[in-house]
XYZ file of C-alpha atoms in Angstrom:
206
model
C 16.192 -13.319 10.263
C 17.582 -14.129 13.741
C 15.697 -16.793 15.710
C 16.436 -17.187 19.388
C 15.323 -19.663 22.069
C 14.392 -18.051 25.407
C 13.439 -19.364 28.821
C 11.149 -17.889 31.502
C 9.265 -18.931 34.579
C 6.106 -18.332 32.607
C 5.229 -17.831 28.955
C 4.810 -14.115 29.574
C 8.215 -13.859 31.154
C 9.831 -15.759 28.295
C 8.172 -13.324 25.878
C 9.443 -10.343 27.904
C 12.940 -11.892 27.911
C 12.833 -12.336 24.105
C 11.661 -8.711 23.618
C 14.558 -7.515 25.759
C 17.093 -9.647 23.878
C 15.804 -8.719 20.468
C 15.277 -5.082 21.480
C 11.737 -5.028 20.056
C 8.113 -4.651 21.063
C 5.316 -7.193 21.571
C 3.674 -6.127 18.278
C 6.811 -6.738 16.283
C 7.652 -10.107 17.973
C 6.748 -13.530 16.498
C 7.140 -16.468 18.757
C 6.021 -20.167 19.130
C 5.903 -22.114 22.361
C 8.401 -25.017 22.555
C 7.673 -26.146 26.140
C 5.032 -25.047 28.639
C 6.314 -24.321 32.204
C 5.935 -27.318 34.583
C 5.748 -27.266 38.366
C 7.923 -29.805 40.157
C 7.490 -31.643 43.468
C 6.521 -29.046 46.123
C 6.770 -26.447 43.395
C 10.529 -26.708 43.372
C 12.033 -30.121 42.548
C 11.917 -31.041 38.893
C 10.246 -27.807 37.758
C 10.756 -26.789 34.181
C 10.715 -23.245 32.691
C 8.734 -22.120 29.745
C 10.649 -22.203 26.449
C 9.824 -20.212 23.316
C 11.439 -19.603 19.932
C 11.179 -15.961 18.879
C 12.189 -13.628 16.081
C 11.470 -10.086 15.065
C 8.768 -9.685 12.356
C 10.121 -8.188 9.116
C 9.319 -4.564 8.376
C 6.198 -4.713 6.184
C 7.366 -1.741 4.112
C 10.662 -3.495 3.411
C 8.795 -6.643 2.485
C 6.589 -4.636 0.098
C 9.612 -2.955 -1.518
C 11.311 -6.313 -2.011
C 8.115 -7.658 -3.562
C 7.909 -4.717 -5.934
C 11.573 -4.933 -6.993
C 11.190 -8.718 -7.744
C 7.909 -8.179 -9.653
C 9.474 -5.458 -11.866
C 12.470 -7.686 -12.431
C 10.169 -10.559 -13.523
C 8.580 -8.140 -15.965
C 12.001 -7.776 -17.609
C 12.698 -4.311 -16.221
C 15.559 -2.925 -14.146
C 14.671 -0.085 -11.832
C 15.784 1.763 -8.688
C 13.201 2.344 -6.026
C 13.486 5.481 -3.906
C 11.303 5.521 -0.755
C 9.857 8.747 0.733
C 7.793 8.604 3.876
C 5.373 11.278 5.105
C 2.611 11.416 7.674
C -0.114 9.937 5.551
C 1.592 7.889 2.913
C 4.789 6.118 1.725
C 5.885 6.916 -1.837
C 7.871 4.414 -3.921
C 9.410 6.233 -6.887
C 10.690 3.999 -9.631
C 13.510 5.315 -11.714
C 16.188 4.198 -14.233
C 13.619 1.916 -15.900
C 14.470 1.078 -19.541
C 10.804 1.194 -20.557
C 8.747 3.300 -18.184
C 5.734 3.071 -20.464
C 5.526 -0.658 -19.908
C 5.434 -0.195 -16.125
C 2.859 2.592 -16.426
C 0.576 0.777 -18.966
C -2.446 2.169 -20.785
C -3.835 5.096 -18.760
C -1.651 3.968 -15.845
C -3.400 0.636 -15.444
C -0.198 -1.395 -14.966
C 1.101 1.129 -12.389
C -2.284 0.907 -10.602
C -2.100 -2.875 -10.509
C 1.456 -2.828 -9.136
C 0.370 -0.278 -6.503
C -2.627 -2.490 -5.506
C -0.555 -5.593 -5.083
C 2.258 -3.841 -3.220
C -0.326 -2.465 -0.734
C -1.688 -6.000 -0.262
C 1.714 -7.334 0.569
C 2.473 -4.428 2.976
C -0.747 -4.652 4.881
C -1.665 -8.390 4.886
C -0.158 -9.016 8.343
C 0.111 -5.520 9.759
C -2.560 -4.164 12.142
C -1.914 -0.540 11.297
C -2.760 0.305 7.659
C -0.069 1.955 5.598
C -0.865 3.674 2.371
C 1.702 3.059 -0.352
C 1.817 5.012 -3.627
C 3.872 4.194 -6.706
C 5.120 6.748 -9.266
C 7.512 6.668 -12.191
C 8.769 9.612 -14.182
C 6.452 12.043 -12.358
C 3.574 10.195 -14.099
C 1.042 10.982 -11.382
C 1.412 14.674 -11.656
C 1.365 14.661 -15.471
C -1.788 12.497 -15.443
C -3.448 14.893 -12.987
C -2.720 17.835 -15.238
C -4.109 15.963 -18.254
C -7.283 15.046 -16.415
C -7.777 18.585 -15.234
C -7.364 19.981 -18.722
C -9.774 17.390 -20.045
C -12.308 18.230 -17.431
C -12.220 21.890 -18.212
C -12.511 21.259 -21.997
C -15.409 18.815 -21.671
C -17.204 21.047 -19.114
C -17.137 23.849 -21.716
C -18.581 21.530 -24.294
C -21.360 20.492 -21.910
C -22.251 24.102 -21.279
C -22.066 25.104 -24.939
C -24.171 22.197 -26.161
C -26.368 21.827 -23.080
C -25.796 18.103 -23.356
C -24.334 15.537 -20.897
C -20.770 14.547 -21.803
C -19.450 11.166 -20.552
C -15.716 10.754 -19.886
C -13.747 7.541 -20.238
C -13.681 5.022 -17.416
C -11.393 5.989 -14.588
C -10.256 4.683 -11.213
C -11.498 6.241 -8.009
C -8.438 8.529 -7.614
C -8.765 9.863 -11.138
C -12.488 10.490 -10.778
C -11.776 12.352 -7.565
C -9.372 14.697 -9.489
C -12.089 15.505 -12.008
C -14.767 16.049 -9.404
C -12.422 18.349 -7.408
C -11.422 20.368 -10.481
C -14.986 21.050 -11.568
C -16.484 21.596 -8.168
C -15.954 25.351 -8.436
C -16.823 25.647 -12.118
C -20.313 27.176 -12.548
C -22.869 25.737 -14.984
C -21.987 22.093 -14.734
C -22.253 19.186 -12.229
C -20.378 15.904 -12.252
C -21.784 12.506 -11.499
C -20.157 9.008 -11.386
C -22.014 6.329 -13.238
C -21.444 2.700 -14.094
C -19.894 -0.068 -12.059
C -16.531 -1.668 -11.568
C -14.071 -1.123 -14.370
C -16.769 0.766 -16.317
C -17.292 3.445 -13.660
C -16.933 6.853 -15.232
C -17.826 10.508 -14.816
C -20.601 12.243 -16.693
C -20.396 16.089 -16.870
C -23.897 17.547 -17.123
C -25.047 21.151 -17.776
C -26.816 22.729 -14.829
């Protein structure tokens, strides 16, 4: 990270000079004031300019990726992270892992925890929120298909028995998948019940 010392007649001018030298914007500039400007005798003799030290803030996505790489390494895993950016999200795909199952965890809980922490690191100092998603071995799509198949199977059971059928606890994203899949299925309704880690969906006959 390059730090520079910049002068200006005023603090604002020193900041503008730093932005110009570092080829960056105000939002991406970090600075600290070393010396306030001082007026001299008659506004001329003995006057001192403002002095600041400045540097460009690191890219939050790059910081998040470095955090993820180091965390995975500390878990005893070696992996390559491929980044794909779209309009509404940034996807980190982990590949070449020796033990993908360990990074995914039971029902994806480890992967969810890694995703949560990586999002915290990315957005802790950034004013504009960026949504990061983690995937490994196409787990997200495989899990989505599994949940949709489960939803259809349990919905049929609820209709056949005319009894409410609870599903296992799921995170918000997985509950949304089930709700969406059964929204167009006649004869059943879905409701989320419970709190926190125990929140789950109940499929009820209509």
